[in-house]
PDB file of C-alpha atoms and ligand atoms in Angstrom:
ATOM      1  CA  MET Z  11     224.437 205.392  43.323  1.00 53.00           C
ATOM      2  CA  VAL Z  12     227.209 207.769  44.163  1.00 53.00           C
ATOM      3  CA  ILE Z  13     229.831 206.907  46.693  1.00 55.00           C
ATOM      4  CA  SER Z  14     232.225 209.447  48.075  1.00 54.00           C
ATOM      5  CA  GLN Z  15     234.489 210.124  50.967  1.00 54.00           C
ATOM      6  CA  ALA Z  16     234.709 213.628  52.357  1.00 47.00           C
ATOM      7  CA  GLY Z  17     237.793 215.686  51.629  1.00 44.00           C
ATOM      8  CA  GLN Z  18     239.180 213.721  48.675  1.00 46.00           C
ATOM      9  CA  SER Z  19     239.857 215.128  45.227  1.00 46.00           C
ATOM     10  CA  GLU Z  20     240.050 213.112  42.025  1.00 46.00           C
ATOM     11  CA  SER Z  21     243.013 212.699  39.680  1.00 46.00           C
ATOM     12  CA  ALA Z  22     244.005 210.214  37.017  1.00 55.00           C
ATOM     13  CA  GLN Z  23     247.111 209.135  38.936  1.00 67.00           C
ATOM     14  CA  ARG Z  24     247.305 205.477  39.899  1.00 82.00           C
ATOM     15  CA  TYR Z  25     247.493 204.889  43.605  1.00 95.00           C
ATOM     16  CA  PRO Z  26     248.403 201.680  45.465  1.00 97.00           C
ATOM     17  CA  VAL Z  27     245.591 199.243  46.226  1.00 98.00           C
ATOM     18  CA  VAL Z  28     245.636 196.609  48.956  1.00 98.00           C
ATOM     19  CA  CYS Z  29     242.815 194.033  48.824  1.00 98.00           C
ATOM     20  CA  ILE Z  30     241.697 192.097  51.886  1.00 98.00           C
ATOM     21  CA  ASP Z  31     239.087 189.513  50.906  1.00 98.00           C
ATOM     22  CA  GLY Z  32     237.508 186.654  52.809  1.00 98.00           C
ATOM     23  CA  PRO Z  33     234.385 185.486  54.637  1.00 97.00           C
ATOM     24  CA  SER Z  34     232.739 187.402  57.462  1.00 92.00           C
ATOM     25  CA  GLY Z  35     234.318 187.021  60.873  1.00 92.00           C
ATOM     26  CA  ALA Z  36     237.792 186.187  59.553  1.00 96.00           C
ATOM     27  CA  GLY Z  37     239.135 189.483  60.918  1.00 95.00           C
ATOM     28  CA  LYS Z  38     239.219 191.544  57.696  1.00 96.00           C
ATOM     29  CA  GLY Z  39     237.656 194.623  59.298  1.00 94.00           C
ATOM     30  CA  THR Z  40     240.339 195.008  61.964  1.00 94.00           C
ATOM     31  CA  VAL Z  41     243.234 194.441  59.565  1.00 97.00           C
ATOM     32  CA  THR Z  42     241.766 196.768  56.959  1.00 97.00           C
ATOM     33  CA  TRP Z  43     241.239 199.553  59.478  1.00 96.00           C
ATOM     34  CA  ARG Z  44     244.751 199.264  60.914  1.00 97.00           C
ATOM     35  CA  LEU Z  45     246.381 199.134  57.493  1.00 97.00           C
ATOM     36  CA  ALA Z  46     244.427 202.134  56.184  1.00 96.00           C
ATOM     37  CA  LYS Z  47     245.389 204.097  59.274  1.00 95.00           C
ATOM     38  CA  ALA Z  48     249.062 203.139  59.178  1.00 96.00           C
ATOM     39  CA  LEU Z  49     249.349 203.833  55.455  1.00 97.00           C
ATOM     40  CA  GLY Z  50     247.173 206.957  55.376  1.00 95.00           C
ATOM     41  CA  TYR Z  51     244.993 205.323  52.694  1.00 96.00           C
ATOM     42  CA  GLN Z  52     241.235 205.459  52.204  1.00 95.00           C
ATOM     43  CA  LEU Z  53     239.224 202.463  53.321  1.00 95.00           C
ATOM     44  CA  LEU Z  54     236.656 200.774  51.117  1.00 96.00           C
ATOM     45  CA  ASP Z  55     234.225 198.670  53.159  1.00 95.00           C
ATOM     46  CA  SER Z  56     232.550 197.047  50.155  1.00 97.00           C
ATOM     47  CA  GLY Z  57     230.404 194.836  52.388  1.00 96.00           C
ATOM     48  CA  ALA Z  58     228.750 198.008  53.679  1.00 95.00           C
ATOM     49  CA  LEU Z  59     227.602 198.837  50.149  1.00 96.00           C
ATOM     50  CA  TYR Z  60     225.899 195.457  49.804  1.00 97.00           C
ATOM     51  CA  ARG Z  61     224.491 195.763  53.320  1.00 96.00           C
ATOM     52  CA  ILE Z  62     222.920 199.150  52.540  1.00 97.00           C
ATOM     53  CA  VAL Z  63     221.381 197.883  49.318  1.00 97.00           C
ATOM     54  CA  GLY Z  64     220.143 194.768  51.178  1.00 97.00           C
ATOM     55  CA  LEU Z  65     218.652 196.837  53.991  1.00 96.00           C
ATOM     56  CA  LYS Z  66     216.947 199.282  51.619  1.00 96.00           C
ATOM     57  CA  ALA Z  67     215.640 196.382  49.507  1.00 97.00           C
ATOM     58  CA  HIS Z  68     214.211 194.808  52.657  1.00 96.00           C
ATOM     59  CA  GLU Z  69     212.596 198.101  53.695  1.00 95.00           C
ATOM     60  CA  ALA Z  70     211.119 198.440  50.200  1.00 95.00           C
ATOM     61  CA  GLY Z  71     209.612 194.942  50.502  1.00 95.00           C
ATOM     62  CA  LEU Z  72     211.700 193.568  47.624  1.00 96.00           C
ATOM     63  CA  LEU Z  73     212.974 190.630  49.666  1.00 94.00           C
ATOM     64  CA  ASP Z  74     209.481 189.471  50.722  1.00 90.00           C
ATOM     65  CA  THR Z  75     209.431 186.677  48.195  1.00 84.00           C
ATOM     66  CA  ASP Z  76     210.586 183.074  47.958  1.00 82.00           C
ATOM     67  CA  GLU Z  77     211.210 183.593  44.277  1.00 85.00           C
ATOM     68  CA  ALA Z  78     213.795 185.666  42.432  1.00 85.00           C
ATOM     69  CA  ILE Z  79     213.959 189.302  43.497  1.00 91.00           C
ATOM     70  CA  ASP Z  80     212.852 191.863  40.882  1.00 93.00           C
ATOM     71  CA  GLU Z  81     216.314 192.743  39.547  1.00 94.00           C
ATOM     72  CA  ASN Z  82     215.188 195.890  37.728  1.00 95.00           C
ATOM     73  CA  ALA Z  83     213.622 197.286  40.900  1.00 96.00           C
ATOM     74  CA  LEU Z  84     216.788 196.364  42.777  1.00 96.00           C
ATOM     75  CA  LEU Z  85     218.898 198.189  40.212  1.00 96.00           C
ATOM     76  CA  THR Z  86     216.725 201.324  40.363  1.00 97.00           C
ATOM     77  CA  LEU Z  87     216.974 201.268  44.151  1.00 97.00           C
ATOM     78  CA  THR Z  88     220.760 200.810  44.029  1.00 96.00           C
ATOM     79  CA  GLN Z  89     221.140 203.725  41.627  1.00 95.00           C
ATOM     80  CA  SER Z  90     219.059 205.978  43.886  1.00 95.00           C
ATOM     81  CA  LEU Z  91     221.487 205.699  46.799  1.00 94.00           C
ATOM     82  CA  HIS Z  92     224.208 208.208  47.583  1.00 92.00           C
ATOM     83  CA  ILE Z  93     226.620 206.573  50.005  1.00 91.00           C
ATOM     84  CA  GLU Z  94     229.450 208.205  51.916  1.00 89.00           C
ATOM     85  CA  PHE Z  95     231.973 206.666  54.315  1.00 89.00           C
ATOM     86  CA  GLU Z  96     233.411 208.580  57.231  1.00 90.00           C
ATOM     87  CA  PRO Z  97     236.169 207.043  59.349  1.00 88.00           C
ATOM     88  CA  ASN Z  98     235.116 206.794  62.995  1.00 90.00           C
ATOM     89  CA  GLN Z  99     238.202 206.602  65.239  1.00 89.00           C
ATOM     90  CA  ARG Z 100     236.137 205.571  68.260  1.00 87.00           C
ATOM     91  CA  SER Z 101     234.522 202.509  66.676  1.00 85.00           C
ATOM     92  CA  GLY Z 102     237.498 201.643  64.459  1.00 84.00           C
ATOM     93  CA  ARG Z 103     235.368 201.345  61.336  1.00 85.00           C
ATOM     94  CA  VAL Z 104     233.683 203.659  58.881  1.00 89.00           C
ATOM     95  CA  ASP Z 105     230.349 205.325  59.583  1.00 90.00           C
ATOM     96  CA  ILE Z 106     227.983 204.997  56.651  1.00 92.00           C
ATOM     97  CA  ILE Z 107     225.897 207.906  55.449  1.00 93.00           C
ATOM     98  CA  VAL Z 108     223.128 207.203  52.955  1.00 94.00           C
ATOM     99  CA  ASN Z 109     221.430 210.070  51.146  1.00 93.00           C
ATOM    100  CA  GLY Z 110     222.756 212.413  53.836  1.00 93.00           C
ATOM    101  CA  GLU Z 111     221.667 210.352  56.857  1.00 93.00           C
ATOM    102  CA  GLY Z 112     223.747 208.114  59.126  1.00 92.00           C
ATOM    103  CA  VAL Z 113     222.478 204.526  59.076  1.00 91.00           C
ATOM    104  CA  GLY Z 114     223.787 203.489  62.481  1.00 85.00           C
ATOM    105  CA  GLU Z 115     225.087 200.157  63.693  1.00 85.00           C
ATOM    106  CA  GLN Z 116     221.949 198.229  62.735  1.00 87.00           C
ATOM    107  CA  VAL Z 117     223.434 197.740  59.279  1.00 92.00           C
ATOM    108  CA  ARG Z 118     226.233 195.624  60.778  1.00 90.00           C
ATOM    109  CA  ASN Z 119     224.046 192.910  62.268  1.00 89.00           C
ATOM    110  CA  GLU Z 120     223.772 189.376  60.933  1.00 88.00           C
ATOM    111  CA  THR Z 121     220.204 189.854  59.683  1.00 92.00           C
ATOM    112  CA  VAL Z 122     221.328 192.664  57.391  1.00 95.00           C
ATOM    113  CA  GLY Z 123     224.373 190.550  56.407  1.00 93.00           C
ATOM    114  CA  GLY Z 124     221.822 187.968  55.212  1.00 92.00           C
ATOM    115  CA  TYR Z 125     219.918 190.589  53.188  1.00 96.00           C
ATOM    116  CA  ALA Z 126     223.230 191.689  51.669  1.00 96.00           C
ATOM    117  CA  SER Z 127     224.148 188.192  50.534  1.00 94.00           C
ATOM    118  CA  LYS Z 128     220.690 187.788  48.951  1.00 94.00           C
ATOM    119  CA  ILE Z 129     220.979 190.888  46.764  1.00 96.00           C
ATOM    120  CA  ALA Z 130     224.718 190.318  46.111  1.00 97.00           C
ATOM    121  CA  ILE Z 131     223.972 187.440  43.723  1.00 95.00           C
ATOM    122  CA  TYR Z 132     222.484 189.834  41.136  1.00 96.00           C
ATOM    123  CA  PRO Z 133     224.971 190.841  38.421  1.00 96.00           C
ATOM    124  CA  GLN Z 134     223.249 194.178  37.693  1.00 96.00           C
ATOM    125  CA  VAL Z 135     223.613 195.244  41.312  1.00 96.00           C
ATOM    126  CA  ARG Z 136     227.278 194.228  41.312  1.00 97.00           C
ATOM    127  CA  GLN Z 137     227.822 196.065  38.044  1.00 96.00           C
ATOM    128  CA  ALA Z 138     226.188 199.220  39.434  1.00 95.00           C
ATOM    129  CA  LEU Z 139     228.614 199.119  42.354  1.00 96.00           C
ATOM    130  CA  LEU Z 140     231.717 198.235  40.357  1.00 95.00           C
ATOM    131  CA  LYS Z 141     232.847 201.548  38.885  1.00 89.00           C
ATOM    132  CA  LEU Z 142     232.081 203.412  42.087  1.00 88.00           C
ATOM    133  CA  GLN Z 143     234.376 201.097  44.005  1.00 95.00           C
ATOM    134  CA  GLN Z 144     237.070 201.353  41.348  1.00 95.00           C
ATOM    135  CA  ASP Z 145     236.806 205.154  41.381  1.00 92.00           C
ATOM    136  CA  MET Z 146     237.864 205.188  45.018  1.00 92.00           C
ATOM    137  CA  ALA Z 147     241.346 204.108  43.919  1.00 94.00           C
ATOM    138  CA  THR Z 148     241.662 207.209  41.717  1.00 92.00           C
ATOM    139  CA  ARG Z 149     241.736 209.552  44.719  1.00 88.00           C
ATOM    140  CA  SER Z 150     244.387 208.073  47.031  1.00 93.00           C
ATOM    141  CA  GLY Z 151     245.859 204.772  48.143  1.00 97.00           C
ATOM    142  CA  LEU Z 152     243.134 202.308  49.067  1.00 97.00           C
ATOM    143  CA  VAL Z 153     242.669 199.351  51.385  1.00 98.00           C
ATOM    144  CA  ALA Z 154     239.628 197.449  50.133  1.00 98.00           C
ATOM    145  CA  ASP Z 155     237.735 194.894  52.211  1.00 97.00           C
ATOM    146  CA  GLY Z 156     235.324 192.442  50.584  1.00 98.00           C
ATOM    147  CA  ARG Z 157     234.805 189.190  48.709  1.00 97.00           C
ATOM    148  CA  ASP Z 158     235.791 190.088  45.128  1.00 98.00           C
ATOM    149  CA  MET Z 159     238.261 192.940  45.603  1.00 98.00           C
ATOM    150  CA  GLY Z 160     241.227 190.938  44.280  1.00 98.00           C
ATOM    151  CA  THR Z 161     239.323 188.887  41.704  1.00 98.00           C
ATOM    152  CA  VAL Z 162     236.972 191.404  40.055  1.00 98.00           C
ATOM    153  CA  VAL Z 163     237.124 194.961  41.359  1.00 98.00           C
ATOM    154  CA  PHE Z 164     240.909 195.447  41.514  1.00 98.00           C
ATOM    155  CA  PRO Z 165     242.474 192.601  39.509  1.00 97.00           C
ATOM    156  CA  ASP Z 166     245.722 194.628  39.188  1.00 97.00           C
ATOM    157  CA  ALA Z 167     245.988 195.431  42.904  1.00 98.00           C
ATOM    158  CA  ASP Z 168     249.468 195.743  44.428  1.00 98.00           C
ATOM    159  CA  VAL Z 169     248.601 193.375  47.293  1.00 98.00           C
ATOM    160  CA  LYS Z 170     245.935 190.688  47.551  1.00 98.00           C
ATOM    161  CA  VAL Z 171     245.257 188.841  50.764  1.00 98.00           C
ATOM    162  CA  PHE Z 172     242.503 186.307  51.355  1.00 98.00           C
ATOM    163  CA  LEU Z 173     241.864 186.073  55.071  1.00 98.00           C
ATOM    164  CA  THR Z 174     239.881 183.072  56.148  1.00 98.00           C
ATOM    165  CA  ALA Z 175     239.118 180.999  59.290  1.00 98.00           C
ATOM    166  CA  SER Z 176     237.010 177.946  60.052  1.00 98.00           C
ATOM    167  CA  ALA Z 177     233.284 178.604  60.388  1.00 98.00           C
ATOM    168  CA  GLU Z 178     233.534 177.385  64.014  1.00 97.00           C
ATOM    169  CA  ALA Z 179     236.291 179.862  64.884  1.00 97.00           C
ATOM    170  CA  ARG Z 180     234.348 182.697  63.267  1.00 97.00           C
ATOM    171  CA  ALA Z 181     231.152 181.724  65.093  1.00 96.00           C
ATOM    172  CA  GLN Z 182     233.032 181.597  68.401  1.00 96.00           C
ATOM    173  CA  ARG Z 183     234.438 185.097  67.800  1.00 93.00           C
ATOM    174  CA  ARG Z 184     230.941 186.397  67.103  1.00 92.00           C
ATOM    175  CA  VAL Z 185     229.615 184.771  70.305  1.00 94.00           C
ATOM    176  CA  THR Z 186     232.406 186.379  72.328  1.00 94.00           C
ATOM    177  CA  GLN Z 187     231.749 189.762  70.683  1.00 87.00           C
ATOM    178  CA  LEU Z 188     228.020 189.616  71.472  1.00 89.00           C
ATOM    179  CA  MET Z 189     228.601 188.447  75.042  1.00 92.00           C
ATOM    180  CA  ASP Z 190     231.178 191.188  75.608  1.00 91.00           C
ATOM    181  CA  ALA Z 191     228.476 193.625  74.481  1.00 85.00           C
ATOM    182  CA  GLY Z 192     226.145 192.174  77.129  1.00 88.00           C
ATOM    183  CA  GLN Z 193     223.953 190.360  74.597  1.00 87.00           C
ATOM    184  CA  THR Z 194     222.908 186.718  74.509  1.00 90.00           C
ATOM    185  CA  ALA Z 195     224.365 184.462  71.831  1.00 91.00           C
ATOM    186  CA  ASP Z 196     223.586 180.957  70.630  1.00 95.00           C
ATOM    187  CA  PHE Z 197     226.675 179.315  69.114  1.00 96.00           C
ATOM    188  CA  ASP Z 198     224.756 176.763  66.992  1.00 97.00           C
ATOM    189  CA  GLU Z 199     222.424 179.383  65.596  1.00 95.00           C
ATOM    190  CA  ILE Z 200     225.298 181.716  64.729  1.00 94.00           C
ATOM    191  CA  LEU Z 201     227.281 178.867  63.165  1.00 96.00           C
ATOM    192  CA  ALA Z 202     224.307 177.898  60.973  1.00 96.00           C
ATOM    193  CA  THR Z 203     223.834 181.515  59.832  1.00 93.00           C
ATOM    194  CA  ILE Z 204     227.516 181.878  59.008  1.00 94.00           C
ATOM    195  CA  LYS Z 205     227.516 178.635  57.018  1.00 95.00           C
ATOM    196  CA  ALA Z 206     224.396 179.660  55.074  1.00 94.00           C
ATOM    197  CA  ARG Z 207     225.951 183.000  54.138  1.00 93.00           C
ATOM    198  CA  ASP Z 208     229.277 181.356  53.146  1.00 95.00           C
ATOM    199  CA  GLU Z 209     227.393 178.901  50.992  1.00 95.00           C
ATOM    200  CA  ARG Z 210     225.563 181.691  49.121  1.00 94.00           C
ATOM    201  CA  ASP Z 211     228.680 183.842  48.748  1.00 95.00           C
ATOM    202  CA  GLU Z 212     230.939 181.019  47.565  1.00 97.00           C
ATOM    203  CA  ASN Z 213     228.531 179.366  45.160  1.00 96.00           C
ATOM    204  CA  ARG Z 214     226.916 182.292  43.379  1.00 96.00           C
ATOM    205  CA  GLU Z 215     227.738 182.759  39.705  1.00 95.00           C
ATOM    206  CA  ALA Z 216     228.566 186.461  39.886  1.00 96.00           C
ATOM    207  CA  ALA Z 217     231.897 187.203  41.561  1.00 96.00           C
ATOM    208  CA  PRO Z 218     231.882 184.306  44.051  1.00 96.00           C
ATOM    209  CA  SER Z 219     233.916 184.702  47.211  1.00 96.00           C
ATOM    210  CA  LYS Z 220     237.267 183.015  46.520  1.00 96.00           C
ATOM    211  CA  PRO Z 221     240.966 183.854  46.703  1.00 98.00           C
ATOM    212  CA  ALA Z 222     242.512 185.458  43.612  1.00 98.00           C
ATOM    213  CA  THR Z 223     245.102 183.149  42.065  1.00 98.00           C
ATOM    214  CA  ASP Z 224     247.807 185.609  43.127  1.00 97.00           C
ATOM    215  CA  ALA Z 225     246.499 186.185  46.675  1.00 98.00           C
ATOM    216  CA  LEU Z 226     248.281 185.287  49.888  1.00 98.00           C
ATOM    217  CA  VAL Z 227     245.862 183.081  51.845  1.00 98.00           C
ATOM    218  CA  ILE Z 228     246.016 183.402  55.639  1.00 98.00           C
ATOM    219  CA  ASP Z 229     244.003 181.143  57.930  1.00 98.00           C
ATOM    220  CA  SER Z 230     243.356 183.157  61.080  1.00 97.00           C
ATOM    221  CA  SER Z 231     241.573 180.351  63.009  1.00 97.00           C
ATOM    222  CA  ALA Z 232     244.388 180.037  65.528  1.00 96.00           C
ATOM    223  CA  LEU Z 233     245.802 183.568  65.289  1.00 96.00           C
ATOM    224  CA  ASP Z 234     245.052 186.699  67.273  1.00 94.00           C
ATOM    225  CA  ALA Z 235     244.257 189.982  65.517  1.00 94.00           C
ATOM    226  CA  ASN Z 236     247.724 191.377  66.119  1.00 97.00           C
ATOM    227  CA  SER Z 237     249.582 188.457  64.530  1.00 97.00           C
ATOM    228  CA  VAL Z 238     247.270 188.619  61.528  1.00 98.00           C
ATOM    229  CA  TYR Z 239     247.991 192.330  61.164  1.00 98.00           C
ATOM    230  CA  GLU Z 240     251.746 191.814  61.459  1.00 98.00           C
ATOM    231  CA  GLN Z 241     251.686 189.056  58.814  1.00 98.00           C
ATOM    232  CA  VAL Z 242     249.670 191.177  56.403  1.00 98.00           C
ATOM    233  CA  LYS Z 243     251.848 194.213  57.037  1.00 98.00           C
ATOM    234  CA  ALA Z 244     255.030 192.213  56.377  1.00 98.00           C
ATOM    235  CA  TYR Z 245     253.486 190.858  53.181  1.00 98.00           C
ATOM    236  CA  CYS Z 246     252.534 194.376  52.036  1.00 98.00           C
ATOM    237  CA  GLN Z 247     256.115 195.515  52.663  1.00 97.00           C
ATOM    238  CA  SER Z 248     257.434 192.561  50.665  1.00 98.00           C
ATOM    239  CA  GLN Z 249     255.231 193.734  47.787  1.00 97.00           C
ATOM    240  CA  GLY Z 250     256.662 197.258  47.880  1.00 95.00           C
ATOM    241  CA  ILE Z 251     254.047 199.031  50.018  1.00 96.00           C
ATOM    242  CA  CYS Z 252     255.770 201.637  52.144  1.00 93.00           C
ATOM    243  CA  PHE Z 253     254.772 202.226  55.786  1.00 92.00           C
ATOM    244  CA  ASN Z 254     256.111 205.705  56.482  1.00 78.00           C
ATOM    245  CA  THR Z 255     254.163 206.364  59.614  1.00 54.00           C
ATOM    246  CA  GLN Z 256     255.171 203.367  61.740  1.00 47.00           C
TER     247      GLN Z 256
HETATM  248  O1  LIG C  14     231.722 191.839  54.536  1.00 63.02           O
HETATM  249  P1  LIG C  14     230.296 191.888  54.985  1.00 63.02           P
HETATM  250  O2  LIG C  14     229.943 190.816  55.969  1.00 63.02           O
HETATM  251  O3  LIG C  14     229.879 193.233  55.456  1.00 63.02           O
HETATM  252  O4  LIG C  14     229.453 191.599  53.644  1.00 63.02           O
HETATM  253  C1  LIG C  14     228.068 191.383  53.671  1.00 63.02           C
HETATM  254  C2  LIG C  14     227.670 190.584  52.431  1.00 63.02           C
HETATM  255  O5  LIG C  14     227.821 191.405  51.269  1.00 63.02           O
HETATM  256  C3  LIG C  14     228.503 189.355  52.136  1.00 63.02           C
HETATM  257  O6  LIG C  14     228.038 188.202  52.824  1.00 63.02           O
HETATM  258  C4  LIG C  14     228.381 189.191  50.633  1.00 63.02           C
HETATM  259  O7  LIG C  14     227.200 188.516  50.282  1.00 63.02           O
HETATM  260  C5  LIG C  14     228.232 190.637  50.155  1.00 63.02           C
HETATM  261  N1  LIG C  14     229.492 191.150  49.624  1.00 63.02           N
HETATM  262  C6  LIG C  14     229.813 190.858  48.323  1.00 63.02           C
HETATM  263  N2  LIG C  14     230.932 191.385  47.770  1.00 63.02           N
HETATM  264  C7  LIG C  14     231.740 192.178  48.470  1.00 63.02           C
HETATM  265  C8  LIG C  14     231.450 192.471  49.821  1.00 63.02           C
HETATM  266  C9  LIG C  14     230.316 191.927  50.382  1.00 63.02           C
HETATM  267  O8  LIG C  14     229.098 190.132  47.652  1.00 63.02           O
HETATM  268  N3  LIG C  14     232.814 192.693  47.892  1.00 63.02           N
END
């Protein structure tokens, strides 16, 4: 797999890295986007990498089993993907281009999130993605969103934040989001899906989702997106990250 972002050139210089880890629905995406924009850094949406691999594995029929997935086939598939991120100002997240084609919003849904968490337990897949993620920090400053950014991918990061919220608060946000988009939403069903994904992500052996020992943990259950952003921004500043543009 090759991952790249248009218009960046490589150098050996070390650039600042800000890690925002935590479970889905805790508000990482919004904070990451705003920070990357304010700082002029690249954005690494590591969840998108796992989502793409999960989606492609599903399409290839590799997930159609109750037993362990064929890890070698999964690795070959992962290595065959060329993934690019392009910031999309309108949506406030990155567009994902795989082997030259946009994958669209389908990759963001909860079903694909489930596929992602199934393939994310396999160490060879994680290993195949590791260097590519680390390479992104050799091109410019980076804000990295994920589960293991601060623990495994960027253990020496300048800033580590673990953003969490109760499963109920996250499910309620998802319900509101779906209803705002004119879709139907079942709170209990969404809550159960969120809990199942948390359980897999937190209890897997390879790079489980957990705060780094030196991470600032923020519980966003009772906070709005703006207060979360302001807290994270103030923490970044306290760690020496310079916001020139705001
Ligand atoms: O963050 P997002 O919801 O897009 O992530 C989808 C899934 O990908 C997660 O539930 C997790 O299983 C996996 N993931 C991971 N490590 C990361 C990012 C995501 O294992 N750094």
